[in-house]
Coordinates of N, CA and C in Angstrom, one line a residue:
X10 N 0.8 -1.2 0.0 CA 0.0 0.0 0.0 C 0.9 1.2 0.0
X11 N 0.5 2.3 -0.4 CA 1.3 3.5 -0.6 C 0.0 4.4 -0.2
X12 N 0.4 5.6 1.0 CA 0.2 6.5 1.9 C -0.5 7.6 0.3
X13 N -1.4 8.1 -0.1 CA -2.0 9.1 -0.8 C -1.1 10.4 -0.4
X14 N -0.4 10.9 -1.5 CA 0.4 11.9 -1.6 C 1.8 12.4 -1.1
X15 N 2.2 11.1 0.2 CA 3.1 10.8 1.0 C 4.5 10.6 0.3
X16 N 3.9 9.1 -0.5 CA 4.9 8.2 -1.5 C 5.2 7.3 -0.1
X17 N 4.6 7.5 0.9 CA 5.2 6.6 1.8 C 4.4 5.1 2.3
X18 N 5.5 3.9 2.0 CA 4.8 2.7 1.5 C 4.6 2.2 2.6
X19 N 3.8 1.3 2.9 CA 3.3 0.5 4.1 C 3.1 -0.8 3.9
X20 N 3.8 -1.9 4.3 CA 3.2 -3.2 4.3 C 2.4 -3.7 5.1
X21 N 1.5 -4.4 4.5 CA 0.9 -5.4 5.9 C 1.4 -6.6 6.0
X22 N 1.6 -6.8 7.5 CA 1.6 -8.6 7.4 C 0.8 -9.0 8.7
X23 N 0.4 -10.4 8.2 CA -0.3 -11.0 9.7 C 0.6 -11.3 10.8
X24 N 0.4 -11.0 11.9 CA 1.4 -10.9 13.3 C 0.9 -12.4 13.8
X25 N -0.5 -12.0 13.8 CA -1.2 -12.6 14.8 C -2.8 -12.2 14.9
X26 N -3.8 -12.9 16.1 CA -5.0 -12.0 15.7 C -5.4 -10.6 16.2
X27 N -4.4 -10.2 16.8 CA -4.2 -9.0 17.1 C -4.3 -7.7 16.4
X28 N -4.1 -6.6 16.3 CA -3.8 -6.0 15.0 C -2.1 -5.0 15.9
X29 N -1.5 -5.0 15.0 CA 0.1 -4.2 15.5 C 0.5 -2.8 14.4
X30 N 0.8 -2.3 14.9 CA 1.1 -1.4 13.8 C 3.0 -1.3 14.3
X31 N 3.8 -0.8 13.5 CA 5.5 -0.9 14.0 C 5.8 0.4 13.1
X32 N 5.7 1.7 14.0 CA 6.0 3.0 13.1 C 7.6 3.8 13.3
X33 N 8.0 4.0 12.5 CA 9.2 4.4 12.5 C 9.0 5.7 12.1
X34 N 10.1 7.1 12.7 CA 10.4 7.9 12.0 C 11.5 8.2 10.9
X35 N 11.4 9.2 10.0 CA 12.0 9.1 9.0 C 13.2 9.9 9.5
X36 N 14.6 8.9 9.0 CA 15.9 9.6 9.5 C 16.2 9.4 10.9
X37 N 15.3 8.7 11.7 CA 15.6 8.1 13.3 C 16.4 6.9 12.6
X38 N 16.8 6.3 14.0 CA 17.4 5.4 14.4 C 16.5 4.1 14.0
X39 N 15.7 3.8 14.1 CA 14.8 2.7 14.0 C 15.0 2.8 12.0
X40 N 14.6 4.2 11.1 CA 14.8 3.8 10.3 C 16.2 3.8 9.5
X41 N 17.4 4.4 10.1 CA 18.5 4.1 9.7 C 18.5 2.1 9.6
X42 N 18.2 2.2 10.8 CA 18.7 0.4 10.8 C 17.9 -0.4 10.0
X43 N 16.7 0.2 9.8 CA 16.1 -1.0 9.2 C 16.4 -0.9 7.0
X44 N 16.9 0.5 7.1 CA 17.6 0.7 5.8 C 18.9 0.0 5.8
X45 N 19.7 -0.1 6.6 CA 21.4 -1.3 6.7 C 20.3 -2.1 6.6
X46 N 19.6 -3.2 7.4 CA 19.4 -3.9 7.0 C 19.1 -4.7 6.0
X47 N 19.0 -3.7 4.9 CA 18.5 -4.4 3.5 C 17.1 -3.6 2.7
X48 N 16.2 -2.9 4.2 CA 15.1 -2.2 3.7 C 13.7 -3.6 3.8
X49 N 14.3 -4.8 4.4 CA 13.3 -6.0 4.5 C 12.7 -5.9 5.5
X50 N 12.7 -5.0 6.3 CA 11.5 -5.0 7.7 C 12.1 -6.1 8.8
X51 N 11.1 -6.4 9.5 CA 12.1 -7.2 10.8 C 11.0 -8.3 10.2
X52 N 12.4 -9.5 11.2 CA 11.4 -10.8 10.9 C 10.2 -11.1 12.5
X53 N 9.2 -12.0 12.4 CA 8.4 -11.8 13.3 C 9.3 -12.6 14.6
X54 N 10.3 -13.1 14.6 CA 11.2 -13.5 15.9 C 11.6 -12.3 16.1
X55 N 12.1 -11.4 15.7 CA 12.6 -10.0 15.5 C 12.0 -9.0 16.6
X56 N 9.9 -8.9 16.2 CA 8.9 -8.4 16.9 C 9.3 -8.8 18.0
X57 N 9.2 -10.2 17.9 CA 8.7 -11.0 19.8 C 9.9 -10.4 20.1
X58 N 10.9 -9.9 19.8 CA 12.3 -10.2 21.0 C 12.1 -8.5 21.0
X59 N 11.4 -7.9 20.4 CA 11.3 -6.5 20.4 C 10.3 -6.0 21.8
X60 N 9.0 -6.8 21.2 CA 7.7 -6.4 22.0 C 7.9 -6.8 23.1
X61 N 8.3 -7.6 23.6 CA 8.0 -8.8 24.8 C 8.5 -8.2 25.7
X62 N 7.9 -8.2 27.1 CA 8.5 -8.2 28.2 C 9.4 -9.4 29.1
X63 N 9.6 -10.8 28.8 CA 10.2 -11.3 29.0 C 11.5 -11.4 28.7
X64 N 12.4 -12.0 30.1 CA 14.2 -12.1 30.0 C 14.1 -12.4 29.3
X65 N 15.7 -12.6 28.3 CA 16.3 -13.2 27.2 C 16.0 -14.7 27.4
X66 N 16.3 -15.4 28.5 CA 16.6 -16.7 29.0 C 15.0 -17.4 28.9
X67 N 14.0 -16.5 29.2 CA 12.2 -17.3 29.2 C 12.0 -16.9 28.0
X68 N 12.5 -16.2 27.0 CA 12.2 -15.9 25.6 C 13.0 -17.2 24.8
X69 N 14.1 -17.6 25.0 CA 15.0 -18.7 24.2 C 13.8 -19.8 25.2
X70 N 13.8 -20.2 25.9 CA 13.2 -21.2 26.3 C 12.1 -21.8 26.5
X71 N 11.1 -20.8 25.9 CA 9.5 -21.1 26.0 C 9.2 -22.5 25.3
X72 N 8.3 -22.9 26.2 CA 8.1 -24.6 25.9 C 6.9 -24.5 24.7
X73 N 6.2 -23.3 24.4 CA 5.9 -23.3 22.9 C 6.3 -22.7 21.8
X74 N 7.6 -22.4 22.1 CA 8.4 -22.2 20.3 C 9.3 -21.0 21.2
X75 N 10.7 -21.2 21.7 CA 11.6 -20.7 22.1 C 11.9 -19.7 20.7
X76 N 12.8 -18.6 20.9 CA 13.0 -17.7 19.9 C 14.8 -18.0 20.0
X77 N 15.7 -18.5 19.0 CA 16.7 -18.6 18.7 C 17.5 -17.0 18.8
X78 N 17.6 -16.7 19.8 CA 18.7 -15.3 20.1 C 19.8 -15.1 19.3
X79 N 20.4 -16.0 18.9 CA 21.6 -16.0 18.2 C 21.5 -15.4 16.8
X80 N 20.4 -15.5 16.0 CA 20.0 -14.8 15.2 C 19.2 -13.9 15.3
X81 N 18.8 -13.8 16.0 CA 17.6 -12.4 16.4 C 18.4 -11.3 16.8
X82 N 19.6 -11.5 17.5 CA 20.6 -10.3 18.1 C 21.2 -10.6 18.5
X83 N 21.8 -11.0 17.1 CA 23.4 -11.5 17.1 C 24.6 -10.9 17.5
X84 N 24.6 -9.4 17.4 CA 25.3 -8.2 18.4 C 25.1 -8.0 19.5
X85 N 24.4 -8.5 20.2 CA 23.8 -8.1 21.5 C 25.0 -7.6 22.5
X86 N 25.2 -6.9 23.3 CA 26.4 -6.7 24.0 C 26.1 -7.2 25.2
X87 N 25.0 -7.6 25.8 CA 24.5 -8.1 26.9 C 24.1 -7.1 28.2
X88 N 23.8 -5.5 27.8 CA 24.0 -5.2 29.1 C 22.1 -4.6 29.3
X89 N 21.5 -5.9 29.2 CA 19.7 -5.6 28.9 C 19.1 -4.8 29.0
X90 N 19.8 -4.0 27.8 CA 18.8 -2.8 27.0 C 19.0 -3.1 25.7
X91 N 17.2 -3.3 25.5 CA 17.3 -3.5 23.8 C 17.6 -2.2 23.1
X92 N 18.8 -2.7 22.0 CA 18.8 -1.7 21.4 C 19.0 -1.9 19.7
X93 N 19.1 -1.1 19.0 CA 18.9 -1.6 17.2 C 20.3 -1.9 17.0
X94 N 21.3 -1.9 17.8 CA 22.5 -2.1 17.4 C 22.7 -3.6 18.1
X95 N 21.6 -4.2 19.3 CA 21.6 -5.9 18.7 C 21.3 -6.5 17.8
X96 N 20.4 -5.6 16.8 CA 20.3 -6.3 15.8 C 21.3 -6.9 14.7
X97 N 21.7 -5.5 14.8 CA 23.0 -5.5 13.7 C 24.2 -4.7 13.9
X98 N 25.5 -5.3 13.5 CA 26.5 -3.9 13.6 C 26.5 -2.8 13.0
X99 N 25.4 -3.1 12.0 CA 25.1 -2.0 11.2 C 24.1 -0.6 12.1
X100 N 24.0 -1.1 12.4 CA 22.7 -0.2 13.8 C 23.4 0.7 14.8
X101 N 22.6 1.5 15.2 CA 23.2 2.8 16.1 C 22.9 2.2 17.1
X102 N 24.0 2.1 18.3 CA 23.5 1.9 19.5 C 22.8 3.0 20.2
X103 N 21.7 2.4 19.8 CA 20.5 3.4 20.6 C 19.1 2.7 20.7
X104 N 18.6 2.6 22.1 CA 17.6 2.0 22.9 C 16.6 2.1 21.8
X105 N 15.8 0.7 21.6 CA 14.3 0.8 21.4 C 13.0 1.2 22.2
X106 N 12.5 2.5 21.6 CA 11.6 2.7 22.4 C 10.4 2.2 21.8
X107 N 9.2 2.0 23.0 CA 7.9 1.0 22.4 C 7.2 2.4 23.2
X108 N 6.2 2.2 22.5 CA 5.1 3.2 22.7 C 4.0 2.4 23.0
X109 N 2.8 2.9 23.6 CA 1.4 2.5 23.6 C 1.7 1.0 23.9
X110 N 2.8 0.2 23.8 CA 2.6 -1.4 24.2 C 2.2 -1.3 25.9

């Protein structure tokens, strides 16, 4: 979908039955990184390890579908603040902030 007059594109995808929206500003941090990353949006292991309020340790370990950290934030520096620079080295280390969650 493309924003009326904007030029600015929007995908949808299904999360879940929820509805989520993931808005970035233009020339922030959130979208510097998600431009290094290729411009492909995050994957939905990506969301959960974004959205969630659970440790790293109950997020790898959930007895219904554990989330593989090692590729989800493979930078991670360990000092538990998420930030876009676990995602990638490509990323500014600078905190994700969540809104309205």
């Amino acid at each position: 979908f493309e924003c009326l007059g904007t030029g600015t594109r929007v995908t949808q995808m299904l999360v879940g039955i929820d509805g989520l929206a993931v808005v970035t500003a233009r020339d922030g941090h959130a979208h510097h990184c998600l431009q290094a990353l290729g411009g492909r949006g995050l994957t939905l292991a990506q969301l959960r390890w974004i959205f969630t309020n659970w440790h790293d340790d109950a997020l790898a370990q959930d007895k219904n579908g554990g989330v593989n950290l090692e590729s989800v934030i493979p930078n991670d520096n360990k000092n538990g603040v998420k930030e876009w620079s676990d995602l990638s080295e490509l990323c500014a280390e600078a905190p994700i902030n969540i809104y309205g969650a």
